């Protein structure tokens, strides 16, 4: 069972989109133009899945909200 309060959790594009109230395509675009932090790929292929550090995303949200 995943603890949703775990700051070390890894999030998918869809989870980040839901958290930020954005469309997943917007999250992909923001990853490509480096305007959303905490993104990394699982693997070395260009189409490897993108994941995010929940800790980095939450810190970024707090910073942007202040």
mmCIF file of C-alpha atoms in Angstrom:
data_model
loop_
_atom_site.group_PDB
_atom_site.id
_atom_site.type_symbol
_atom_site.label_atom_id
_atom_site.label_comp_id
_atom_site.label_asym_id
_atom_site.label_seq_id
_atom_site.Cartn_x
_atom_site.Cartn_y
_atom_site.Cartn_z
ATOM 1 C CA UNK A 1 0.000 0.000 0.000
ATOM 2 C CA UNK A 2 1.336 3.435 -0.977
ATOM 3 C CA UNK A 3 1.325 6.173 1.630
ATOM 4 C CA UNK A 4 0.025 9.316 -0.106
ATOM 5 C CA UNK A 5 1.805 11.456 2.504
ATOM 6 C CA UNK A 6 5.242 10.025 1.644
ATOM 7 C CA UNK A 7 7.369 12.936 0.327
ATOM 8 C CA UNK A 8 9.824 10.478 -1.255
ATOM 9 C CA UNK A 9 7.059 9.106 -3.451
ATOM 10 C CA UNK A 10 7.506 9.036 -7.213
ATOM 11 C CA UNK A 11 4.651 10.447 -9.288
ATOM 12 C CA UNK A 12 3.539 9.789 -12.868
ATOM 13 C CA UNK A 13 2.707 12.482 -15.413
ATOM 14 C CA UNK A 14 -0.980 11.792 -14.825
ATOM 15 C CA UNK A 15 -0.620 12.190 -11.056
ATOM 16 C CA UNK A 16 1.254 15.484 -11.459
ATOM 17 C CA UNK A 17 -1.358 16.690 -13.937
ATOM 18 C CA UNK A 18 -4.118 15.874 -11.452
ATOM 19 C CA UNK A 19 -2.221 17.552 -8.607
ATOM 20 C CA UNK A 20 -1.653 20.721 -10.661
ATOM 21 C CA UNK A 21 -5.091 20.617 -12.319
ATOM 22 C CA UNK A 22 -3.480 20.487 -15.761
ATOM 23 C CA UNK A 23 -3.935 18.268 -18.790
ATOM 24 C CA UNK A 24 -1.200 15.600 -19.033
ATOM 25 C CA UNK A 25 -0.116 17.046 -22.403
ATOM 26 C CA UNK A 26 0.584 20.354 -20.652
ATOM 27 C CA UNK A 27 2.792 18.550 -18.134
ATOM 28 C CA UNK A 28 4.715 16.883 -20.998
ATOM 29 C CA UNK A 29 5.216 20.295 -22.667
ATOM 30 C CA UNK A 30 6.419 21.848 -19.421
ATOM 31 C CA UNK A 31 8.896 19.004 -18.934
ATOM 32 C CA UNK A 32 10.250 19.569 -22.450
ATOM 33 C CA UNK A 33 10.701 23.322 -21.903
ATOM 34 C CA UNK A 34 12.102 22.804 -18.370
ATOM 35 C CA UNK A 35 9.427 24.845 -16.590
ATOM 36 C CA UNK A 36 8.392 22.085 -14.200
ATOM 37 C CA UNK A 37 10.977 20.633 -11.786
ATOM 38 C CA UNK A 38 11.617 17.159 -10.464
ATOM 39 C CA UNK A 39 11.180 15.249 -13.735
ATOM 40 C CA UNK A 40 13.328 12.283 -14.669
ATOM 41 C CA UNK A 41 13.067 9.381 -17.116
ATOM 42 C CA UNK A 42 12.989 5.712 -16.191
ATOM 43 C CA UNK A 43 15.621 4.482 -18.634
ATOM 44 C CA UNK A 44 17.751 6.083 -21.304
ATOM 45 C CA UNK A 45 15.434 5.878 -24.307
ATOM 46 C CA UNK A 46 13.911 9.116 -25.595
ATOM 47 C CA UNK A 47 10.408 7.731 -25.023
ATOM 48 C CA UNK A 48 11.187 6.287 -21.563
ATOM 49 C CA UNK A 49 8.463 7.001 -18.996
ATOM 50 C CA UNK A 50 8.708 10.297 -17.132
ATOM 51 C CA UNK A 51 8.401 10.330 -13.360
ATOM 52 C CA UNK A 52 8.590 13.116 -10.781
ATOM 53 C CA UNK A 53 9.900 13.516 -7.266
ATOM 54 C CA UNK A 54 6.866 14.347 -5.132
ATOM 55 C CA UNK A 55 9.110 16.209 -2.695
ATOM 56 C CA UNK A 56 10.434 18.506 -5.454
ATOM 57 C CA UNK A 57 6.960 19.106 -6.890
ATOM 58 C CA UNK A 58 5.482 19.956 -3.478
ATOM 59 C CA UNK A 59 8.356 22.340 -2.656
ATOM 60 C CA UNK A 60 7.931 24.002 -6.064
ATOM 61 C CA UNK A 61 4.180 24.444 -5.488
ATOM 62 C CA UNK A 62 4.835 26.073 -2.104
ATOM 63 C CA UNK A 63 7.450 28.388 -3.621
ATOM 64 C CA UNK A 64 5.207 29.372 -6.540
ATOM 65 C CA UNK A 65 2.229 29.974 -4.229
ATOM 66 C CA UNK A 66 4.122 32.387 -1.984
#
